[in-house]
mmCIF file of C-alpha atoms in Angstrom:
data_model
loop_
_atom_site.group_PDB
_atom_site.id
_atom_site.type_symbol
_atom_site.label_atom_id
_atom_site.label_comp_id
_atom_site.label_asym_id
_atom_site.label_seq_id
_atom_site.Cartn_x
_atom_site.Cartn_y
_atom_site.Cartn_z
ATOM 1 C CA MET A 26 24.981 -21.317 4.918
ATOM 2 C CA LYS A 27 22.026 -20.998 2.626
ATOM 3 C CA LEU A 28 19.956 -20.022 5.609
ATOM 4 C CA SER A 29 22.086 -17.069 6.501
ATOM 5 C CA LYS A 30 22.126 -15.952 2.870
ATOM 6 C CA ASN A 31 18.311 -16.121 2.799
ATOM 7 C CA PHE A 32 18.388 -13.971 5.823
ATOM 8 C CA THR A 33 20.853 -11.295 4.811
ATOM 9 C CA SER A 34 20.010 -10.762 1.144
ATOM 10 C CA PRO A 35 16.564 -9.058 1.668
ATOM 11 C CA LEU A 36 18.217 -6.640 4.138
ATOM 12 C CA ALA A 37 20.303 -4.781 1.550
ATOM 13 C CA ALA A 38 21.041 -6.280 -1.862
ATOM 14 C CA ASN A 39 17.590 -7.526 -2.517
ATOM 15 C CA ASN A 40 15.593 -5.263 -0.280
ATOM 16 C CA PRO A 41 11.849 -5.631 -0.965
ATOM 17 C CA VAL A 42 11.147 -1.947 -0.775
ATOM 18 C CA ILE A 43 13.929 -0.224 -2.615
ATOM 19 C CA VAL A 44 14.913 -2.899 -5.066
ATOM 20 C CA GLN A 45 11.797 -4.784 -5.738
ATOM 21 C CA ILE A 46 9.497 -1.801 -5.258
ATOM 22 C CA LEU A 47 7.011 -3.801 -3.229
ATOM 23 C CA GLY A 48 4.881 -2.824 -0.301
ATOM 24 C CA ILE A 49 5.143 0.951 -0.715
ATOM 25 C CA CYS A 50 1.456 1.256 -0.654
ATOM 26 C CA SER A 51 0.926 1.098 3.016
ATOM 27 C CA ALA A 52 4.500 2.047 3.951
ATOM 28 C CA LEU A 53 5.069 5.645 3.693
ATOM 29 C CA ALA A 54 2.080 7.254 5.455
ATOM 30 C CA VAL A 55 3.175 5.895 8.787
ATOM 31 C CA THR A 56 6.641 7.378 8.569
ATOM 32 C CA VAL A 57 5.856 10.802 10.125
ATOM 33 C CA LYS A 58 7.231 9.564 13.458
ATOM 34 C CA LEU A 59 9.573 6.779 14.426
ATOM 35 C CA GLU A 60 7.273 4.979 16.870
ATOM 36 C CA PRO A 61 4.410 4.237 14.440
ATOM 37 C CA ALA A 62 6.913 3.284 11.726
ATOM 38 C CA LEU A 63 8.650 0.794 14.056
ATOM 39 C CA VAL A 64 5.332 -0.771 15.154
ATOM 40 C CA MET A 65 4.199 -0.964 11.518
ATOM 41 C CA GLY A 66 7.499 -2.652 10.566
ATOM 42 C CA LEU A 67 7.226 -5.199 13.348
ATOM 43 C CA SER A 68 3.613 -5.943 12.433
ATOM 44 C CA VAL A 69 4.579 -6.548 8.768
ATOM 45 C CA MET A 70 7.492 -8.719 9.970
ATOM 46 C CA PHE A 71 5.163 -10.789 12.107
ATOM 47 C CA VAL A 72 2.627 -11.199 9.247
ATOM 48 C CA THR A 73 5.215 -12.110 6.468
ATOM 49 C CA ALA A 74 6.982 -14.608 8.719
ATOM 50 C CA PHE A 75 3.910 -16.474 9.833
ATOM 51 C CA SER A 76 2.014 -16.316 6.556
ATOM 52 C CA ASN A 77 5.151 -17.807 4.899
ATOM 53 C CA LEU A 78 5.301 -20.509 7.579
ATOM 54 C CA LEU A 79 1.644 -21.424 7.419
ATOM 55 C CA MET A 80 1.530 -21.395 3.590
ATOM 56 C CA SER A 81 4.696 -23.466 3.418
ATOM 57 C CA LEU A 82 3.088 -26.065 5.835
ATOM 58 C CA LEU A 83 0.011 -26.119 3.676
ATOM 59 C CA ARG A 84 1.719 -26.152 0.307
ATOM 60 C CA ASN A 85 1.571 -29.892 -0.446
ATOM 61 C CA GLY A 86 -2.018 -30.368 0.162
ATOM 62 C CA LEU A 87 -3.205 -27.248 -1.565
ATOM 63 C CA PRO A 88 -4.729 -27.307 -5.165
ATOM 64 C CA SER A 89 -3.147 -24.523 -7.040
ATOM 65 C CA ARG A 90 -6.595 -23.141 -8.236
ATOM 66 C CA ILE A 91 -7.709 -22.064 -4.892
ATOM 67 C CA ARG A 92 -4.373 -21.016 -3.419
ATOM 68 C CA ILE A 93 -4.921 -17.245 -3.948
ATOM 69 C CA ILE A 94 -8.050 -17.255 -1.799
ATOM 70 C CA VAL A 95 -6.484 -19.442 0.860
ATOM 71 C CA GLN A 96 -3.512 -17.053 0.961
ATOM 72 C CA LEU A 97 -5.856 -14.101 1.479
ATOM 73 C CA VAL A 98 -7.664 -15.858 4.189
ATOM 74 C CA VAL A 99 -4.430 -16.740 6.066
ATOM 75 C CA ILE A 100 -3.035 -13.240 5.663
ATOM 76 C CA ALA A 101 -6.240 -11.520 6.631
ATOM 77 C CA THR A 102 -6.536 -13.643 9.731
ATOM 78 C CA LEU A 103 -2.955 -12.860 10.791
ATOM 79 C CA VAL A 104 -3.574 -9.142 10.161
ATOM 80 C CA ILE A 105 -6.755 -9.271 12.333
ATOM 81 C CA VAL A 106 -4.649 -10.856 15.045
ATOM 82 C CA VAL A 107 -2.156 -7.951 14.823
ATOM 83 C CA ASP A 108 -4.975 -5.384 14.644
ATOM 84 C CA GLN A 109 -6.683 -6.689 17.722
ATOM 85 C CA PHE A 110 -3.365 -6.982 19.612
ATOM 86 C CA LEU A 111 -2.395 -3.330 18.855
ATOM 87 C CA ARG A 112 -5.872 -2.141 19.919
ATOM 88 C CA ALA A 113 -5.610 -3.955 23.143
ATOM 89 C CA TYR A 114 -2.066 -3.084 24.147
ATOM 90 C CA MET A 115 -1.003 -0.009 22.182
ATOM 91 C CA TYR A 116 -4.119 1.972 21.622
ATOM 92 C CA ASP A 117 -2.551 5.303 20.823
ATOM 93 C CA VAL A 118 -0.245 3.817 18.134
ATOM 94 C CA SER A 119 -3.125 1.830 16.579
ATOM 95 C CA LYS A 120 -5.091 5.076 16.355
ATOM 96 C CA GLN A 121 -2.174 6.711 14.466
ATOM 97 C CA LEU A 122 -1.826 3.720 12.104
ATOM 98 C CA SER A 123 -5.535 3.794 11.450
ATOM 99 C CA VAL A 124 -6.391 2.053 8.247
ATOM 100 C CA TYR A 125 -2.775 1.163 7.387
ATOM 101 C CA VAL A 126 -2.844 -1.908 9.666
ATOM 102 C CA GLY A 127 -5.723 -3.347 7.527
ATOM 103 C CA LEU A 128 -3.767 -2.559 4.429
ATOM 104 C CA ILE A 129 -1.015 -5.056 5.433
ATOM 105 C CA ILE A 130 -3.447 -7.527 3.788
ATOM 106 C CA THR A 131 -2.875 -5.902 0.380
ATOM 107 C CA ASN A 132 0.898 -5.335 1.018
ATOM 108 C CA CYS A 133 2.590 -6.841 -2.003
ATOM 109 C CA ILE A 134 5.490 -8.118 0.123
ATOM 110 C CA VAL A 135 3.384 -10.568 1.975
ATOM 111 C CA MET A 136 1.637 -12.010 -1.087
ATOM 112 C CA GLY A 137 4.845 -11.802 -3.078
ATOM 113 C CA ARG A 138 6.911 -13.814 -0.600
ATOM 114 C CA VAL A 139 4.225 -16.444 -0.204
ATOM 115 C CA GLU A 140 3.994 -16.887 -3.985
ATOM 116 C CA ALA A 141 7.622 -16.671 -4.818
ATOM 117 C CA PHE A 142 9.170 -18.469 -1.829
ATOM 118 C CA ALA A 143 6.874 -20.243 0.633
ATOM 119 C CA LEU A 144 5.051 -22.320 -1.883
ATOM 120 C CA GLY A 145 8.292 -24.010 -3.006
ATOM 121 C CA ASN A 146 10.400 -24.246 0.122
ATOM 122 C CA LYS A 147 10.467 -26.001 3.489
ATOM 123 C CA PRO A 148 8.666 -24.365 6.505
ATOM 124 C CA TRP A 149 11.848 -23.241 8.404
ATOM 125 C CA ASP A 150 13.440 -21.668 5.299
ATOM 126 C CA SER A 151 10.147 -19.888 4.484
ATOM 127 C CA PHE A 152 9.885 -18.600 8.118
ATOM 128 C CA VAL A 153 13.394 -17.169 7.897
ATOM 129 C CA ASP A 154 12.682 -15.679 4.511
ATOM 130 C CA GLY A 155 9.519 -14.009 5.680
ATOM 131 C CA LEU A 156 11.252 -12.636 8.796
ATOM 132 C CA ALA A 157 14.077 -11.278 6.714
ATOM 133 C CA ASN A 158 11.871 -9.576 4.194
ATOM 134 C CA GLY A 159 9.787 -8.030 6.945
ATOM 135 C CA LEU A 160 13.018 -6.813 8.538
ATOM 136 C CA GLY A 161 14.138 -5.263 5.275
ATOM 137 C CA TYR A 162 10.905 -3.446 4.988
ATOM 138 C CA ALA A 163 10.991 -2.248 8.608
ATOM 139 C CA PHE A 164 14.517 -1.043 8.061
ATOM 140 C CA ILE A 165 13.520 1.250 5.174
ATOM 141 C CA LEU A 166 10.431 2.453 7.107
ATOM 142 C CA VAL A 167 12.491 3.330 10.204
ATOM 143 C CA LEU A 168 15.120 5.094 7.985
ATOM 144 C CA VAL A 169 12.527 7.269 6.263
ATOM 145 C CA ALA A 170 10.811 7.982 9.649
ATOM 146 C CA PHE A 171 14.181 8.930 11.117
ATOM 147 C CA PHE A 172 14.787 11.666 8.625
ATOM 148 C CA ARG A 173 11.209 12.872 8.656
ATOM 149 C CA GLU A 174 10.870 13.046 12.432
ATOM 150 C CA LEU A 175 14.424 14.474 12.878
ATOM 151 C CA PHE A 176 13.942 17.407 10.366
ATOM 152 C CA GLY A 177 10.169 17.681 10.575
ATOM 153 C CA SER A 178 9.736 17.984 14.258
ATOM 154 C CA GLY A 179 13.321 18.101 15.555
ATOM 155 C CA GLU A 180 12.676 14.985 17.719
ATOM 156 C CA LEU A 181 13.514 11.239 17.804
ATOM 157 C CA PHE A 182 11.120 8.974 19.504
ATOM 158 C CA GLY A 183 9.550 12.137 20.999
ATOM 159 C CA PHE A 184 12.793 13.396 22.688
ATOM 160 C CA ASP A 185 14.140 16.781 21.624
ATOM 161 C CA VAL A 186 17.293 16.438 19.544
ATOM 162 C CA LEU A 187 17.653 19.264 17.060
ATOM 163 C CA ALA A 188 15.353 21.727 18.840
ATOM 164 C CA ARG A 189 17.819 22.340 21.598
ATOM 165 C CA PHE A 190 20.311 23.681 19.042
ATOM 166 C CA GLY A 191 17.829 26.353 17.789
ATOM 167 C CA TYR A 192 16.733 24.287 14.805
ATOM 168 C CA VAL A 193 13.540 25.652 13.108
ATOM 169 C CA ASN A 194 11.309 22.779 12.251
ATOM 170 C CA ASN A 195 10.724 22.162 8.473
ATOM 171 C CA SER A 196 7.109 21.194 8.548
ATOM 172 C CA LEU A 197 7.269 20.325 4.857
ATOM 173 C CA MET A 198 8.864 17.074 6.011
ATOM 174 C CA LEU A 199 5.723 16.116 7.742
ATOM 175 C CA PHE A 200 3.676 16.298 4.465
ATOM 176 C CA PRO A 201 3.248 13.040 2.347
ATOM 177 C CA PRO A 202 5.290 14.201 -0.685
ATOM 178 C CA MET A 203 8.554 14.379 1.308
ATOM 179 C CA ALA A 204 8.337 10.722 2.091
ATOM 180 C CA LEU A 205 8.344 9.925 -1.611
ATOM 181 C CA ILE A 206 11.343 12.211 -2.255
ATOM 182 C CA ILE A 207 13.310 10.702 0.656
ATOM 183 C CA ILE A 208 12.754 7.179 -0.582
ATOM 184 C CA GLY A 209 13.736 8.384 -4.069
ATOM 185 C CA CYS A 210 17.012 9.577 -2.552
ATOM 186 C CA ILE A 211 17.475 6.259 -0.686
ATOM 187 C CA ILE A 212 17.116 4.420 -3.875
ATOM 188 C CA TRP A 213 19.699 6.882 -5.491
ATOM 189 C CA VAL A 214 22.230 6.130 -2.873
ATOM 190 C CA HIS A 215 21.561 2.457 -2.886
ATOM 191 C CA ARG A 216 21.931 2.162 -6.574
ATOM 192 C CA SER A 217 25.055 4.336 -6.670
ATOM 193 C CA ILE A 218 26.718 1.770 -4.406
ATOM 194 C CA ASN A 219 25.154 -1.334 -6.023
ATOM 195 C CA LYS A 220 25.966 -0.515 -9.621
ATOM 196 C CA ASP A 221 24.464 -3.776 -11.056
ATOM 197 C CA LEU A 222 20.993 -2.673 -10.182
ATOM 198 C CA GLN A 223 21.101 0.474 -12.365
ATOM 199 C CA GLU A 224 18.844 0.486 -15.368
ATOM 200 C CA LYS A 225 20.346 0.990 -18.759
ATOM 201 C CA MET B 15 -21.754 15.503 -2.488
ATOM 202 C CA LEU B 16 -19.789 17.630 -4.961
ATOM 203 C CA ASN B 17 -17.504 18.541 -2.122
ATOM 204 C CA LEU B 18 -16.904 14.872 -1.307
ATOM 205 C CA PHE B 19 -16.059 14.260 -4.969
ATOM 206 C CA ILE B 20 -13.664 17.181 -5.350
ATOM 207 C CA ASN B 21 -12.149 16.182 -2.036
ATOM 208 C CA SER B 22 -11.514 12.602 -2.992
ATOM 209 C CA VAL B 23 -10.089 13.422 -6.428
ATOM 210 C CA PHE B 24 -7.786 16.259 -5.696
ATOM 211 C CA ILE B 25 -7.234 16.939 -1.968
ATOM 212 C CA GLU B 26 -7.262 13.396 -0.567
ATOM 213 C CA ASN B 27 -5.845 11.941 -3.723
ATOM 214 C CA MET B 28 -5.115 8.213 -3.221
ATOM 215 C CA VAL B 29 -1.559 8.445 -4.576
ATOM 216 C CA PHE B 30 -0.333 11.783 -3.437
ATOM 217 C CA ALA B 31 -1.922 12.056 -0.017
ATOM 218 C CA TYR B 32 -2.059 8.294 1.044
ATOM 219 C CA PHE B 33 0.457 6.445 -1.211
ATOM 220 C CA PHE B 34 -2.261 3.901 -2.060
ATOM 221 C CA GLY B 35 -1.599 1.590 -4.954
ATOM 222 C CA MET B 36 2.017 2.662 -5.308
ATOM 223 C CA CYS B 37 3.209 -0.765 -6.498
ATOM 224 C CA SER B 38 1.219 -0.915 -9.632
ATOM 225 C CA TYR B 39 1.493 2.873 -9.936
ATOM 226 C CA ILE B 40 5.325 2.655 -10.276
ATOM 227 C CA ALA B 41 5.249 -0.582 -12.245
ATOM 228 C CA VAL B 42 2.549 0.221 -14.792
ATOM 229 C CA SER B 43 3.256 3.947 -15.498
ATOM 230 C CA LYS B 44 5.693 3.418 -18.327
ATOM 231 C CA SER B 45 3.267 3.953 -21.189
ATOM 232 C CA VAL B 46 0.139 6.231 -21.271
ATOM 233 C CA LYS B 47 -1.922 3.552 -23.021
ATOM 234 C CA THR B 48 -1.666 0.786 -20.426
ATOM 235 C CA ALA B 49 -1.923 3.426 -17.622
ATOM 236 C CA LEU B 50 -5.276 4.478 -19.123
ATOM 237 C CA GLY B 51 -6.497 0.922 -19.161
ATOM 238 C CA LEU B 52 -5.509 0.099 -15.680
ATOM 239 C CA GLY B 53 -6.770 3.371 -14.377
ATOM 240 C CA ALA B 54 -10.102 2.587 -15.989
ATOM 241 C CA ALA B 55 -10.241 -0.827 -14.492
ATOM 242 C CA VAL B 56 -9.341 0.393 -10.991
ATOM 243 C CA THR B 57 -11.989 3.128 -11.111
ATOM 244 C CA PHE B 58 -14.628 0.555 -12.195
ATOM 245 C CA VAL B 59 -13.869 -1.826 -9.428
ATOM 246 C CA GLU B 60 -13.678 1.003 -6.862
ATOM 247 C CA VAL B 61 -17.055 2.308 -7.901
ATOM 248 C CA MET B 62 -18.629 -1.212 -7.407
ATOM 249 C CA THR B 63 -16.810 -2.480 -4.366
ATOM 250 C CA VAL B 64 -16.966 0.682 -2.177
ATOM 251 C CA PRO B 65 -20.891 0.693 -2.182
ATOM 252 C CA LEU B 66 -20.956 -3.092 -1.772
ATOM 253 C CA ASN B 67 -18.724 -2.844 1.232
ATOM 254 C CA TYR B 68 -20.801 0.076 2.520
ATOM 255 C CA LEU B 69 -23.893 -2.161 2.455
ATOM 256 C CA LEU B 70 -21.951 -4.916 4.181
ATOM 257 C CA ASN B 71 -20.765 -2.538 6.763
ATOM 258 C CA GLN B 72 -24.181 -1.102 7.446
ATOM 259 C CA TYR B 73 -26.241 -4.295 7.578
ATOM 260 C CA VAL B 74 -23.699 -6.964 8.854
ATOM 261 C CA LEU B 75 -20.558 -5.541 10.427
ATOM 262 C CA ALA B 76 -21.559 -2.415 12.318
ATOM 263 C CA PRO B 77 -22.391 -2.816 15.983
ATOM 264 C CA ASN B 78 -25.959 -3.942 16.564
ATOM 265 C CA ALA B 79 -26.484 -4.229 12.719
ATOM 266 C CA LEU B 80 -27.014 -8.015 12.482
ATOM 267 C CA ALA B 81 -28.559 -8.605 15.839
ATOM 268 C CA GLU B 82 -28.755 -6.542 19.052
ATOM 269 C CA GLY B 83 -25.462 -6.616 20.932
ATOM 270 C CA VAL B 84 -23.472 -8.169 18.188
ATOM 271 C CA ASP B 85 -20.417 -6.324 16.938
ATOM 272 C CA LEU B 86 -18.595 -8.032 14.066
ATOM 273 C CA SER B 87 -16.421 -5.082 12.998
ATOM 274 C CA PHE B 88 -13.280 -7.059 13.755
ATOM 275 C CA LEU B 89 -14.230 -9.249 10.694
ATOM 276 C CA SER B 90 -14.247 -6.273 8.352
ATOM 277 C CA PHE B 91 -10.759 -6.849 6.871
ATOM 278 C CA ILE B 92 -11.429 -10.360 5.872
ATOM 279 C CA LEU B 93 -14.981 -9.644 4.496
ATOM 280 C CA PHE B 94 -13.813 -6.559 2.537
ATOM 281 C CA ILE B 95 -10.959 -8.432 0.941
ATOM 282 C CA ALA B 96 -13.282 -11.266 0.054
ATOM 283 C CA VAL B 97 -15.817 -9.001 -1.577
ATOM 284 C CA ILE B 98 -12.980 -7.377 -3.517
ATOM 285 C CA ALA B 99 -11.444 -10.586 -4.609
ATOM 286 C CA ALA B 100 -14.711 -12.141 -5.680
ATOM 287 C CA PHE B 101 -15.703 -9.074 -7.623
ATOM 288 C CA VAL B 102 -12.383 -8.840 -9.402
ATOM 289 C CA GLN B 103 -12.722 -12.480 -10.369
ATOM 290 C CA LEU B 104 -16.219 -11.731 -11.652
ATOM 291 C CA VAL B 105 -14.993 -8.768 -13.804
ATOM 292 C CA GLU B 106 -12.258 -10.883 -15.101
ATOM 293 C CA MET B 107 -14.667 -13.612 -16.337
ATOM 294 C CA ILE B 108 -17.082 -11.024 -17.816
ATOM 295 C CA VAL B 109 -14.365 -9.112 -19.655
ATOM 296 C CA GLU B 110 -12.882 -12.281 -20.948
ATOM 297 C CA LYS B 111 -16.292 -13.459 -22.218
ATOM 298 C CA PHE B 112 -17.492 -10.223 -23.878
ATOM 299 C CA SER B 113 -14.391 -8.376 -24.829
ATOM 300 C CA PRO B 114 -11.400 -10.657 -25.462
ATOM 301 C CA SER B 115 -9.380 -7.838 -26.978
ATOM 302 C CA LEU B 116 -9.627 -5.679 -23.746
ATOM 303 C CA TYR B 117 -8.887 -8.715 -21.761
ATOM 304 C CA ASN B 118 -5.629 -9.320 -23.647
ATOM 305 C CA GLN B 119 -4.681 -5.693 -23.264
ATOM 306 C CA LEU B 120 -5.057 -5.620 -19.541
ATOM 307 C CA GLY B 121 -3.421 -9.105 -19.174
ATOM 308 C CA ILE B 122 -1.991 -9.671 -15.778
ATOM 309 C CA PHE B 123 -3.151 -6.341 -14.341
ATOM 310 C CA LEU B 124 -6.739 -7.381 -13.954
ATOM 311 C CA PRO B 125 -6.207 -10.090 -11.296
ATOM 312 C CA LEU B 126 -3.621 -7.805 -9.666
ATOM 313 C CA ILE B 127 -6.239 -5.217 -8.956
ATOM 314 C CA ALA B 128 -7.465 -7.424 -6.088
ATOM 315 C CA VAL B 129 -4.276 -6.632 -4.213
ATOM 316 C CA ASN B 130 -4.208 -3.020 -5.200
ATOM 317 C CA CYS B 131 -4.120 -1.034 -2.003
ATOM 318 C CA ALA B 132 -6.159 1.749 -3.555
ATOM 319 C CA ILE B 133 -9.193 -0.521 -3.676
ATOM 320 C CA MET B 134 -8.916 -1.914 -0.145
ATOM 321 C CA GLY B 135 -7.906 1.569 1.132
ATOM 322 C CA GLY B 136 -11.038 3.065 -0.493
ATOM 323 C CA SER B 137 -13.206 0.617 1.407
ATOM 324 C CA LEU B 138 -11.387 1.081 4.771
ATOM 325 C CA PHE B 139 -11.589 4.921 4.478
ATOM 326 C CA MET B 140 -15.230 4.624 3.569
ATOM 327 C CA GLN B 141 -15.744 2.622 6.728
ATOM 328 C CA GLN B 142 -14.083 5.340 8.819
ATOM 329 C CA MET B 143 -16.066 8.101 7.096
ATOM 330 C CA VAL B 144 -19.477 6.515 7.798
ATOM 331 C CA GLY B 145 -21.493 8.931 9.875
ATOM 332 C CA THR B 146 -19.533 12.008 8.944
ATOM 333 C CA GLU B 147 -19.049 12.476 5.246
ATOM 334 C CA ILE B 148 -20.668 9.350 3.942
ATOM 335 C CA ASN B 149 -24.314 8.737 5.042
ATOM 336 C CA SER B 150 -25.972 6.920 2.077
ATOM 337 C CA VAL B 151 -25.206 4.501 -0.715
ATOM 338 C CA GLY B 152 -25.128 7.455 -3.047
ATOM 339 C CA ASP B 153 -22.346 9.079 -1.032
ATOM 340 C CA SER B 154 -20.311 5.826 -1.088
ATOM 341 C CA ILE B 155 -20.638 5.597 -4.970
ATOM 342 C CA VAL B 156 -19.488 9.193 -5.245
ATOM 343 C CA TYR B 157 -16.570 8.457 -2.903
ATOM 344 C CA GLY B 158 -15.589 5.286 -4.829
ATOM 345 C CA LEU B 159 -15.787 7.200 -8.127
ATOM 346 C CA GLY B 160 -13.771 10.091 -6.833
ATOM 347 C CA SER B 161 -11.011 8.003 -5.399
ATOM 348 C CA GLY B 162 -10.790 5.919 -8.534
ATOM 349 C CA ILE B 163 -10.622 8.931 -10.795
ATOM 350 C CA GLY B 164 -7.924 10.454 -8.531
ATOM 351 C CA TRP B 165 -5.909 7.382 -8.854
ATOM 352 C CA TRP B 166 -6.496 7.287 -12.621
ATOM 353 C CA LEU B 167 -5.533 10.921 -13.053
ATOM 354 C CA ALA B 168 -2.273 10.378 -11.092
ATOM 355 C CA ILE B 169 -1.149 7.272 -12.949
ATOM 356 C CA VAL B 170 -1.875 8.844 -16.431
ATOM 357 C CA MET B 171 -0.090 12.046 -15.608
ATOM 358 C CA MET B 172 2.833 10.080 -14.228
ATOM 359 C CA ALA B 173 2.936 7.903 -17.380
ATOM 360 C CA ALA B 174 2.960 10.987 -19.561
ATOM 361 C CA ILE B 175 5.929 12.499 -17.650
ATOM 362 C CA ARG B 176 7.849 9.198 -17.778
ATOM 363 C CA GLU B 177 7.430 8.970 -21.537
ATOM 364 C CA LYS B 178 9.079 12.354 -21.859
ATOM 365 C CA ILE B 179 11.798 11.728 -19.272
ATOM 366 C CA GLU B 180 13.125 8.937 -21.445
ATOM 367 C CA TYR B 181 14.838 11.649 -23.496
ATOM 368 C CA SER B 182 16.408 13.486 -20.530
ATOM 369 C CA HIS B 183 19.801 12.912 -18.916
ATOM 370 C CA VAL B 184 18.941 11.342 -15.546
ATOM 371 C CA PRO B 185 21.862 10.175 -13.405
ATOM 372 C CA ALA B 186 22.326 6.443 -13.966
ATOM 373 C CA ALA B 187 21.520 5.526 -10.390
ATOM 374 C CA LEU B 188 18.241 7.421 -10.410
ATOM 375 C CA LYS B 189 16.836 5.944 -13.614
ATOM 376 C CA GLY B 190 13.670 4.017 -13.242
ATOM 377 C CA PRO B 191 12.013 3.839 -9.711
ATOM 378 C CA GLY B 192 14.285 6.472 -8.183
ATOM 379 C CA ILE B 193 13.290 9.399 -10.458
ATOM 380 C CA ALA B 194 9.670 8.146 -10.477
ATOM 381 C CA PHE B 195 9.523 8.575 -6.709
ATOM 382 C CA ILE B 196 10.942 12.092 -6.784
ATOM 383 C CA ILE B 197 8.573 13.057 -9.599
ATOM 384 C CA THR B 198 5.654 11.747 -7.603
ATOM 385 C CA GLY B 199 6.845 13.751 -4.580
ATOM 386 C CA LEU B 200 6.997 16.899 -6.669
ATOM 387 C CA MET B 201 3.545 16.243 -8.110
ATOM 388 C CA GLY B 202 2.305 15.740 -4.580
ATOM 389 C CA ILE B 203 3.681 19.125 -3.577
ATOM 390 C CA ALA B 204 1.803 20.600 -6.587
ATOM 391 C CA PHE B 205 -1.434 18.908 -5.527
ATOM 392 C CA MET B 206 -1.141 20.465 -2.058
ATOM 393 C CA ILE B 207 -2.361 23.736 -3.517
ATOM 394 C CA PHE B 208 -5.896 22.152 -3.590
ATOM 395 C CA SER B 209 -6.014 21.624 0.094
ATOM 396 C CA GLY B 210 -8.627 23.641 1.896
ATOM 397 C CA ILE B 211 -10.944 24.069 -1.092
ATOM 398 C CA GLN B 212 -14.497 23.967 0.047
ATOM 399 C CA LEU B 213 -17.506 23.980 -2.297
#
């Protein structure tokens, strides 16, 4: 019961991106197309899940003074694994993601979940928590990328969708500022539904 | 060099073009005073870490730098973040020792700079630009300074706007982060007029 609640709450009610405003740093630039957004989301999911798992396994033997540096080393190692994997098997996508894969290290979601959850919970719970938070992040990323690719280039995953109905591409959607405005609108909709999140 | 500076402050602004450092940008831009302090700290750390990482990249990480046939570039993430974390720790200790009042003002933000994406992003972009725009330690200092000032400029402007917006009638659901994102987007569109400037 608790496990399923841990899993579902980061997806909507307590989403790391639109509620806690974490991890936007490296998020929005990869949302021009759906494919890199999806790959980025999966990479972050992998890193959050396994850094939570590893830190949770280490938590009892770890002096708290050196925990930040240990966290950074664990996270950086996982990110290097992801980066090397993408370069080996998905070279084109890894070129599009460029420096943003490296920036998963400084993604506040990863550090935040390790600090807030993994250091005080059992490994399996922490793994699920990391997975769910990564999934919540990936969901927002894919949502933003969906709107930007659909209206910016009239395609979804590279297939024509709107173009065949005579849609003229709005190339402003491909510029960085529109990602911010879209995420602002997502927050707007989300908070209109969840009234308890609204600020006084 | 001037071109590199203008480019990194206005055209490739860390916040508006790359979304770097958004977390602290949204969280700390509620008053101009703290925004100024954090911006100054970020600029300082950026000016120091980008050249340090440049030297690290040139003499250790780049292919054939350490020894013939050795390519350590896959280690760059972990070494860059180690340099940044160590440097932030150092700055924290120095500020605490010599200026306790500034230390109290910055508070929690100082250690958080280590995980500010603008800092890490600056170093990673610098690594990509080696051989094209950045060819010397001087260039890397200019780039670090430019990107730090760009971030500073963005957060101070944002804080000024948010102080004014307190008095406006914003829809309840948009208050706080929602409106902050939309304002940033509009500011980003305004900053797009700088694109294509060459000096």
